[in-house]
PDB file of C-alpha atoms in Angstrom:
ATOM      1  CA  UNK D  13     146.819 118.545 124.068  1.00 96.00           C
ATOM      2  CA  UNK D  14     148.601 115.544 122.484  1.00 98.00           C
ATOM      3  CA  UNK D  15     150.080 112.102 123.617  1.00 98.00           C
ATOM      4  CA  UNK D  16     152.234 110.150 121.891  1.00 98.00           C
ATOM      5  CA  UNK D  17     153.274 106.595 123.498  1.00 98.00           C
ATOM      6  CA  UNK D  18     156.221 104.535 122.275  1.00 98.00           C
ATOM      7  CA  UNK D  19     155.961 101.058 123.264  1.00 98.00           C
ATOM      8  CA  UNK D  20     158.219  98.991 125.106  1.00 97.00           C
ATOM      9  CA  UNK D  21     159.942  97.195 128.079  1.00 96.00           C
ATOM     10  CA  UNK D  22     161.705  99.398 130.700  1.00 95.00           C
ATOM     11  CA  UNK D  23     164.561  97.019 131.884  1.00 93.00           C
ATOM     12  CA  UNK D  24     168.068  97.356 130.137  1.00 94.00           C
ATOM     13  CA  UNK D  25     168.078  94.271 129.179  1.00 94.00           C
ATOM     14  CA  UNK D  26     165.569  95.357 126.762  1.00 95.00           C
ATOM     15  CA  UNK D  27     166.957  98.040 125.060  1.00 94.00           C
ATOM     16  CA  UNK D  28     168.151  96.681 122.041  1.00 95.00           C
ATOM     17  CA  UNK D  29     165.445  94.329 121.391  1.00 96.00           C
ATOM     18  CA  UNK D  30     162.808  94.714 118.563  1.00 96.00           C
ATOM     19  CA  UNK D  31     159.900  95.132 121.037  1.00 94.00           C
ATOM     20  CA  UNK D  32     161.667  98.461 122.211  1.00 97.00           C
ATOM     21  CA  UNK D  33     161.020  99.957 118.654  1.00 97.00           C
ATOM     22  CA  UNK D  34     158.455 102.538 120.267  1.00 98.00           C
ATOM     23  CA  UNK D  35     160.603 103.110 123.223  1.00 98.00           C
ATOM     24  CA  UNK D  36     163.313 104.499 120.733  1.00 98.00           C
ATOM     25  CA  UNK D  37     161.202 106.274 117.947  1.00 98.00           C
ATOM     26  CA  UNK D  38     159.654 108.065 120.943  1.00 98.00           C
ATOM     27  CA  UNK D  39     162.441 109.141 122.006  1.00 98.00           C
ATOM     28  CA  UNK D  40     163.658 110.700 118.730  1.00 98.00           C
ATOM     29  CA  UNK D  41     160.392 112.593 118.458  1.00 98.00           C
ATOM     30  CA  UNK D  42     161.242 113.925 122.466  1.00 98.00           C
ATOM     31  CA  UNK D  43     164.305 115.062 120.649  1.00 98.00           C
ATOM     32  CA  UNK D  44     163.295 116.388 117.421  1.00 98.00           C
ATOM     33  CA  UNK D  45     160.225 118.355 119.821  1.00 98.00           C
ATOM     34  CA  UNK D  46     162.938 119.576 121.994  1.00 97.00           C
ATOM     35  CA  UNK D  47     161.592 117.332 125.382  1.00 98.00           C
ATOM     36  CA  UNK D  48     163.346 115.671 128.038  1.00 97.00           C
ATOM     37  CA  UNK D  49     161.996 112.572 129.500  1.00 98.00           C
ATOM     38  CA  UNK D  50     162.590 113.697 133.087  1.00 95.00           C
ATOM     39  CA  UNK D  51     159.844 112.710 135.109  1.00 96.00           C
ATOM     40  CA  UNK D  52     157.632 109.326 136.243  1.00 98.00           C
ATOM     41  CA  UNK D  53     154.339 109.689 136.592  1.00 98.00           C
ATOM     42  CA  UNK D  54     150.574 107.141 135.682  1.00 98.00           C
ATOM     43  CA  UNK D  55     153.385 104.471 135.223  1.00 98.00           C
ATOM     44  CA  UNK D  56     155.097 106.116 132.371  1.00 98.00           C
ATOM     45  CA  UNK D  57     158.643 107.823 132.099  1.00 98.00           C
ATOM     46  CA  UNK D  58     157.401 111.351 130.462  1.00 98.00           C
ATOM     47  CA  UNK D  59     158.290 114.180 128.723  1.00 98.00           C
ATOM     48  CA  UNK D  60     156.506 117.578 128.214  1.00 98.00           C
ATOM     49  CA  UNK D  61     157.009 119.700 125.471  1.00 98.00           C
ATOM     50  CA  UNK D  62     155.050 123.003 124.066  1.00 97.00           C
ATOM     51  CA  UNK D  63     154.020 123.084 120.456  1.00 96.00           C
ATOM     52  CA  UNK D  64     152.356 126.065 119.153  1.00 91.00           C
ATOM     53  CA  UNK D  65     150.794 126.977 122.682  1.00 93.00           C
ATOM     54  CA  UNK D  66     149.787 123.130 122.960  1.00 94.00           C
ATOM     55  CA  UNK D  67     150.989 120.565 125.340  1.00 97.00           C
ATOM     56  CA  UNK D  68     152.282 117.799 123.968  1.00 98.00           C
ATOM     57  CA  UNK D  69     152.653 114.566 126.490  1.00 98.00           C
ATOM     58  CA  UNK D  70     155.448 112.148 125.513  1.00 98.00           C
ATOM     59  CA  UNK D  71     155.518 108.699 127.253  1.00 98.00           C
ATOM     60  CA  UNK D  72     156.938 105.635 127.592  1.00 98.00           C
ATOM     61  CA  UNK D  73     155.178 102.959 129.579  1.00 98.00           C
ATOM     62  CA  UNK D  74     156.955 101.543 132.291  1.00 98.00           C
ATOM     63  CA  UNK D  75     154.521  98.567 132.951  1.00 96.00           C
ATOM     64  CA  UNK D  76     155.808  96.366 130.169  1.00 94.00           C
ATOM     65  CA  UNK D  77     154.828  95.579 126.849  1.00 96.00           C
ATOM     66  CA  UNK D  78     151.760  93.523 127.678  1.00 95.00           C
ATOM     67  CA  UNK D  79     150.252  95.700 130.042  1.00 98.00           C
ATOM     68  CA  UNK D  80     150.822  99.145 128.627  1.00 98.00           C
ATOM     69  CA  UNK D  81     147.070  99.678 128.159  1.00 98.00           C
ATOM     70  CA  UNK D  82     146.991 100.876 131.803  1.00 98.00           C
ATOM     71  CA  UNK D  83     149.364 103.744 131.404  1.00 98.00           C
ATOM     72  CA  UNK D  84     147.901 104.924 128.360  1.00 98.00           C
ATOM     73  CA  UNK D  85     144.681 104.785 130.072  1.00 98.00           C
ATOM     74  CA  UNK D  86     146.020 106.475 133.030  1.00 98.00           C
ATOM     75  CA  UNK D  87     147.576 109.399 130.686  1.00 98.00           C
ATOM     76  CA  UNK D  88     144.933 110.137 129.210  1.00 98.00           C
ATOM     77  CA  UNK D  89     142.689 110.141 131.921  1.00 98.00           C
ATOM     78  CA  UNK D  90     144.938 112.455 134.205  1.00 98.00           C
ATOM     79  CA  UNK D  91     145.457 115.086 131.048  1.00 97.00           C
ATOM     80  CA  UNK D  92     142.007 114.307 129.472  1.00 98.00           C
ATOM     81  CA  UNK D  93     143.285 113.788 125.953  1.00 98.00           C
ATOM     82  CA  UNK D  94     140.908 113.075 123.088  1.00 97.00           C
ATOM     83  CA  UNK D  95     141.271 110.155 120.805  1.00 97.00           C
ATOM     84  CA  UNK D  96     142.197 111.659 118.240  1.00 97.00           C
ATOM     85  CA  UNK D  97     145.001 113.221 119.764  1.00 97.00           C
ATOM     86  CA  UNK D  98     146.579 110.210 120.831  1.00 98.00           C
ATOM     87  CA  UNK D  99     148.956 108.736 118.464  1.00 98.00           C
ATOM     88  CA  UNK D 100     151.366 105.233 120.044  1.00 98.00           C
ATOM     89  CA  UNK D 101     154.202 103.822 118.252  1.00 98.00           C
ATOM     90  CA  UNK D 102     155.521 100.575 118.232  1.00 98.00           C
ATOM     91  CA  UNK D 103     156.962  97.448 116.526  1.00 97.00           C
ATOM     92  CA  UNK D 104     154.998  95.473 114.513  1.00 96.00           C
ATOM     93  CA  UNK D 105     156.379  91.904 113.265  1.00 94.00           C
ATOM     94  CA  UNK D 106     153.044  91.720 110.417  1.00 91.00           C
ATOM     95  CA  UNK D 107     155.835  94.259 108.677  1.00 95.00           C
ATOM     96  CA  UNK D 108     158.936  93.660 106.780  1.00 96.00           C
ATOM     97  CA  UNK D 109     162.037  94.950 108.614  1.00 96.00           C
ATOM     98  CA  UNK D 110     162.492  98.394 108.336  1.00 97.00           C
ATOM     99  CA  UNK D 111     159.378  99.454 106.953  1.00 97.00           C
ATOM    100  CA  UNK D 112     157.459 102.530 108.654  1.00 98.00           C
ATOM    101  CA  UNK D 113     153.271 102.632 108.450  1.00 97.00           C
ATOM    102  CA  UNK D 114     151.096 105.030 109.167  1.00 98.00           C
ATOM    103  CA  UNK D 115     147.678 104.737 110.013  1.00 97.00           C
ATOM    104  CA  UNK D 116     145.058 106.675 111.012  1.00 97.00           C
ATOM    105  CA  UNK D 117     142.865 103.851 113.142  1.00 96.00           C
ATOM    106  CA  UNK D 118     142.742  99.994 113.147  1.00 93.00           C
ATOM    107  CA  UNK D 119     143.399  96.826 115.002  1.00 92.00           C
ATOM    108  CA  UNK D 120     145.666  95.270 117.282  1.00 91.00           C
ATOM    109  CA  UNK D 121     146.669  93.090 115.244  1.00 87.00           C
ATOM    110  CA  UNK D 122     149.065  90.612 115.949  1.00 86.00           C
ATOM    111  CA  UNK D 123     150.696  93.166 118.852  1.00 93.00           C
ATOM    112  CA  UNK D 124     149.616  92.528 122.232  1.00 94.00           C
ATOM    113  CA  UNK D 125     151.016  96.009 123.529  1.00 96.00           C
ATOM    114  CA  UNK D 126     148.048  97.076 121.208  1.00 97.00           C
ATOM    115  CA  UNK D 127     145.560  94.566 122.579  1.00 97.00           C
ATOM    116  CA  UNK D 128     146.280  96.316 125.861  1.00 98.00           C
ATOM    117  CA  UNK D 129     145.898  99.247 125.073  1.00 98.00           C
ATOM    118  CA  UNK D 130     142.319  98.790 123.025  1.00 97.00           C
ATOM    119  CA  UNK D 131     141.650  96.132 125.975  1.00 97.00           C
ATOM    120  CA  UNK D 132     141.914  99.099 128.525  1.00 97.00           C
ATOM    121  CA  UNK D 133     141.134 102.275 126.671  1.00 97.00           C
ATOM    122  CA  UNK D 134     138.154 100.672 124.791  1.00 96.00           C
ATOM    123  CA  UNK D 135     139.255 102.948 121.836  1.00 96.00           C
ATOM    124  CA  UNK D 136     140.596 102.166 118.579  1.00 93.00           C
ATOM    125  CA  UNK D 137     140.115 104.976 116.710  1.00 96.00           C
ATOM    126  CA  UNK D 138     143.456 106.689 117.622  1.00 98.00           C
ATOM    127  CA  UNK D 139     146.600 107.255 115.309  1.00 98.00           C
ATOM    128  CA  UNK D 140     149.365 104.916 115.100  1.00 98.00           C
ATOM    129  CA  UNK D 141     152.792 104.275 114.145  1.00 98.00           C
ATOM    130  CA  UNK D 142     154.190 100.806 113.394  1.00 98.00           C
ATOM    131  CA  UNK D 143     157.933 100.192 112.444  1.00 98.00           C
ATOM    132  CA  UNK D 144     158.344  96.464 110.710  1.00 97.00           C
ATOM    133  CA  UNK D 145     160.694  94.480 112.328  1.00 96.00           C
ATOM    134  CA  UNK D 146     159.814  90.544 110.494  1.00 93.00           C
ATOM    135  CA  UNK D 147     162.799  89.066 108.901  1.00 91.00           C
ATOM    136  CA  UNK D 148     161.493  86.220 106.391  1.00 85.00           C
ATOM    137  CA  UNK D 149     165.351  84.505 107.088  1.00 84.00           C
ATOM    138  CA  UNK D 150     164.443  84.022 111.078  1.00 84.00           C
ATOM    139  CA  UNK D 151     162.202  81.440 111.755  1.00 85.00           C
ATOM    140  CA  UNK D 152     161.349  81.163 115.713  1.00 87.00           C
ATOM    141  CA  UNK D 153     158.433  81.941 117.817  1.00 89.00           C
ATOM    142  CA  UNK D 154     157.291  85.386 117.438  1.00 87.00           C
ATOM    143  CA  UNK D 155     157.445  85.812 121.434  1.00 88.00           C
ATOM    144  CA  UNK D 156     161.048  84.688 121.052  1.00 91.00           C
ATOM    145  CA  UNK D 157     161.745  86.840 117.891  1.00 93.00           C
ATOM    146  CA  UNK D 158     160.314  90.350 120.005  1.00 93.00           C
ATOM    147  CA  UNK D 159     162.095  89.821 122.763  1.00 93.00           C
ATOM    148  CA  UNK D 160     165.628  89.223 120.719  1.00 93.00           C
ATOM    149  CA  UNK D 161     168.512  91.645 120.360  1.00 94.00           C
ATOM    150  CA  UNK D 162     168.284  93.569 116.832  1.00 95.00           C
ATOM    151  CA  UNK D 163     171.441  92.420 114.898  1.00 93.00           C
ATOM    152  CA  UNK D 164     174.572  95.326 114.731  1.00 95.00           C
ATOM    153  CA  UNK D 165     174.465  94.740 111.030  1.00 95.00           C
ATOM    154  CA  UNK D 166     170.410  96.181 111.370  1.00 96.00           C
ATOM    155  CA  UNK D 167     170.841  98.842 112.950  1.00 96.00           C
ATOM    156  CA  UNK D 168     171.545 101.842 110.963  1.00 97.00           C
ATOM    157  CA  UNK D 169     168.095 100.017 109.205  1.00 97.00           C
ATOM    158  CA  UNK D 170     165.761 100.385 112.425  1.00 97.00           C
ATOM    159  CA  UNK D 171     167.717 103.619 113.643  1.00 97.00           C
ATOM    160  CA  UNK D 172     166.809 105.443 110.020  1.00 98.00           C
ATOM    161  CA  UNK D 173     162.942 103.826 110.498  1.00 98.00           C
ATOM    162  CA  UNK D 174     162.529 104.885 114.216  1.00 98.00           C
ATOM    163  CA  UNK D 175     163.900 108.422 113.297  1.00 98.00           C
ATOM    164  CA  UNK D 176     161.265 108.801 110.356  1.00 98.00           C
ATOM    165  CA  UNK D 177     158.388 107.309 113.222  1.00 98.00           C
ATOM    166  CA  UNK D 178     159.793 110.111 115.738  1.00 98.00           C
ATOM    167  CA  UNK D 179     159.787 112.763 112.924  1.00 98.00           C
ATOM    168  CA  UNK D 180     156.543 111.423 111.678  1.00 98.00           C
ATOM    169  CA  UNK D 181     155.093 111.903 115.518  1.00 98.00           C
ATOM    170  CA  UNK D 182     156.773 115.389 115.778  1.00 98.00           C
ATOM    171  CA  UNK D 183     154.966 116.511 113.177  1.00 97.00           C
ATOM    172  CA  UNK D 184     151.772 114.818 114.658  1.00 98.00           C
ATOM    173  CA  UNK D 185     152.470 117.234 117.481  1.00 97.00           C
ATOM    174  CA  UNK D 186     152.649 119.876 115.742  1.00 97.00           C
ATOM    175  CA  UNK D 187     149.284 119.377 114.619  1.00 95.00           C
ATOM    176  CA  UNK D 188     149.789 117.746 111.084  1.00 96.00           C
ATOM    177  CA  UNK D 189     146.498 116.440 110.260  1.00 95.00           C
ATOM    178  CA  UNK D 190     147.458 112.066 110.637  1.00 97.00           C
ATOM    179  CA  UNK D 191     146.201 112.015 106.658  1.00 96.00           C
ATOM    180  CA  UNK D 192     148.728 114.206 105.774  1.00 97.00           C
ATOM    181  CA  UNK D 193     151.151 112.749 108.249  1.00 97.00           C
ATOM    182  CA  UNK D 194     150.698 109.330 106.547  1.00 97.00           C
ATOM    183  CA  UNK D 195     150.726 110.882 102.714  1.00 96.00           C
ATOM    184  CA  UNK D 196     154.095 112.268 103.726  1.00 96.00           C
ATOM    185  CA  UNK D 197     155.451 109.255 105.660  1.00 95.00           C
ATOM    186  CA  UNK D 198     154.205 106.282 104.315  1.00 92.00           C
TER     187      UNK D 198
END
């Protein structure tokens, strides 16, 4: 069994920001998997798909950004997924704009989505998949620059990136080995 989280805020109002990165690649690897997000449960929206005779879990964390650690942690209790199977997506501003990474482990970083989620889980040795959003020509507060609207001119940039996360996570699902995930994504 698989989960794959796509960070985010679950209010409208932010839809189009940066921090709802995960929220959207997510939901392109619902589609490319052939899921429907169509129930709420362990305070996550969710979709369930079959891959290959194995569940695969996809979520998006209603409890905001900075507490997301307690859905994931919730998820994987109720559906007893293994670290390794767990693979979260999300926005990461230590990126250029645009850019997709893969990785197979690591730190929070700068992301405190990610602090949550190592905070709660006490794991860190799960997959993830970070989608740069930093533009060098804005210069505000990064809690500012998160929670601001992407710009119309960048979005066919960060729809293209969180289409190659969601395919990247799809294929993740289908039980791509995350090595050969990131040789063929990164």
């Amino acid at each position: 069994m698989y989960l794959i989280v796509g960070l985010g805020n679950p209010d409208k109002k932010y839809e189009k920001t940066f921090h709802n990165m995960g929220y959207i690649a997510v939901g392109d690897a619902a589609e490319a998997l052939g899921a429907k997000f169509k129930k709420k449960e362990c305070e996550s929206s969710v979709a369930e798909v079959f891959v290959g005779g194995e569940k695969v879990i996809l979520a998006r964390p209603l409890t905001y950004m900075n507490n997301s650690g307690r859905a994931v942690k919730q998820l994987m209790a109720k559906y007893k997924i293994p670290e390794e199977n767990l693979l979260v997506i999300y926005d990461d501003y230590d990126l250029p704009k645009g850019k997709v990474r893969i990785r197979a482990s690591g730190s929070a970083g700068t992301h405190n989505g990610m602090r949550s989620i190592i905070g709660e889980t006490g794991l860190k040795e799960f997959a993830r998949i970070r989608i740069g959003i930093r533009d060098e020509e804005v210069n505000i507060p990064i809690i500012n620059y998160v929670l601001a609207e992407v710009k119309k001119d960048d979005y066919p940039l960060f729809a293209e990136a969180c289409q190659k996360a969601g395919q990247a996570a799809a294929e993740f699902a289908r039980g791509l080995d995350i090595e050969k995930v990131m040789c063929k994504y990164n």
